[in-house]
Short mmCIF file of C-alpha atoms in Angstrom, two decimals:
data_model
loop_
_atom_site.label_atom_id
_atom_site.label_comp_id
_atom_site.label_asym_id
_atom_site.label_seq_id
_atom_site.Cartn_x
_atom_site.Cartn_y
_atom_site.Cartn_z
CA UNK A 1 -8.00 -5.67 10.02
CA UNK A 2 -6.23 -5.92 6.86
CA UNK A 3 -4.80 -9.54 7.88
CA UNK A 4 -7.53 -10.61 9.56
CA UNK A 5 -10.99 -9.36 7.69
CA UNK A 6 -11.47 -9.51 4.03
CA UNK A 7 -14.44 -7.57 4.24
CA UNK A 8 -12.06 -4.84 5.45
CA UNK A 9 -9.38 -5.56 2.42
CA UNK A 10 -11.94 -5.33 -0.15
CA UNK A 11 -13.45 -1.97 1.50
CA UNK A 12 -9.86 -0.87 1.46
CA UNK A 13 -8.77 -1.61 -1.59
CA UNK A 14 -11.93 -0.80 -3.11
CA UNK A 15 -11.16 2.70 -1.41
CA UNK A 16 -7.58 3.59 -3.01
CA UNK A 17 -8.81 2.09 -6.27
CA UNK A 18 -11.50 4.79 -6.81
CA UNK A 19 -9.53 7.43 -5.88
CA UNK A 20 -9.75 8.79 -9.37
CA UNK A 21 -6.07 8.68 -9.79
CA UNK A 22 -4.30 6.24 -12.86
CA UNK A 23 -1.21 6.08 -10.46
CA UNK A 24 -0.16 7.06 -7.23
CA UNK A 25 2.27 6.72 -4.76
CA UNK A 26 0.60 5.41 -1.13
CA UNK A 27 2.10 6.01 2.51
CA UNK A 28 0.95 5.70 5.83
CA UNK A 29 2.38 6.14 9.45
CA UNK A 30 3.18 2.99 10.99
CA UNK A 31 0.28 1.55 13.16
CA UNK A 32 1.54 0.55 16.27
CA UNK A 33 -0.21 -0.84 19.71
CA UNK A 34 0.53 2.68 21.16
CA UNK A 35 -0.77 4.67 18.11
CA UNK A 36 -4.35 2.76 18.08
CA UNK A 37 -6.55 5.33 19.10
CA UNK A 38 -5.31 7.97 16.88
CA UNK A 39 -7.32 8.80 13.56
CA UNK A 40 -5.62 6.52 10.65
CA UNK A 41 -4.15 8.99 7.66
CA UNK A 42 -2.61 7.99 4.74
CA UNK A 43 -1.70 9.86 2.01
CA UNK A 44 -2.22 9.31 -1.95
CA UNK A 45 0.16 11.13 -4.10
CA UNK A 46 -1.00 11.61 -7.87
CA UNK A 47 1.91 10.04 -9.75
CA UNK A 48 1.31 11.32 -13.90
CA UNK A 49 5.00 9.64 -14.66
CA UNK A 50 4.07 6.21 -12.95
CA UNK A 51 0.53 5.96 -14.77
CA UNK A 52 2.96 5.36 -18.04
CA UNK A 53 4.75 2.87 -16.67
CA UNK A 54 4.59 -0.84 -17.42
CA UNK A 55 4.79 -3.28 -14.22
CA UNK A 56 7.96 -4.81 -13.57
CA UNK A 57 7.30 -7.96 -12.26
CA UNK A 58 11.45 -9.42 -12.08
CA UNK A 59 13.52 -6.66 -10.47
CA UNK A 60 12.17 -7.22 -7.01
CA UNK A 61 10.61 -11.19 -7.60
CA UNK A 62 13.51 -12.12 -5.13
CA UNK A 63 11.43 -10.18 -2.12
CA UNK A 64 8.23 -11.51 -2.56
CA UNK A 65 7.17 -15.09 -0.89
CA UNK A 66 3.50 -15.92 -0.67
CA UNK A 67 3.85 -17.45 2.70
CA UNK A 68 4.85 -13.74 3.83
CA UNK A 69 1.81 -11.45 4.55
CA UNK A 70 4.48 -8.01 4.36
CA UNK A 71 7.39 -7.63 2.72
CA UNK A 72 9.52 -4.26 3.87
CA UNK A 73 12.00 -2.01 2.06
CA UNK A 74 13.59 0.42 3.84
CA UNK A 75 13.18 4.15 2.95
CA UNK A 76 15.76 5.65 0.70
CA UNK A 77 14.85 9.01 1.23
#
């Protein structure tokens, strides 16, 4: 849906924007064929510390490439 239907990314977006939060951190399980028909969950994780942060639009430029829909990082944790 997200690739596919703007409708949907506007909903969605629309969604995490009004979450009341100035910042927050945003996961999800991965959505796979097999996982379909299970509820979606994400969570939203009120970030105070982020909300004074300025955007940092160099550090990770390199990743980015508008002919990419998804750019991964893997998880450091």
């Amino acid at each position: 849906l997200l690739r596919d239907t703007e409708e949907f990314r506007v909903y969605y977006n629309d969604l995490l924007a009004e979450c009341g939060y100035d910042a927050f951190f945003w996961e999800n399980r991965p959505v796979t064929h097999q996982s379909l028909d299970e509820n979606y969950e994400c969570n939203l994780i009120r970030s105070n510390y982020l909300a004074t942060k300025m955007a940092d639009t160099n550090t990770f430029s390199q990743y980015f490439d508008e002919s990419k829909n998804v750019v991964t990082f893997n998880n450091l944790g």
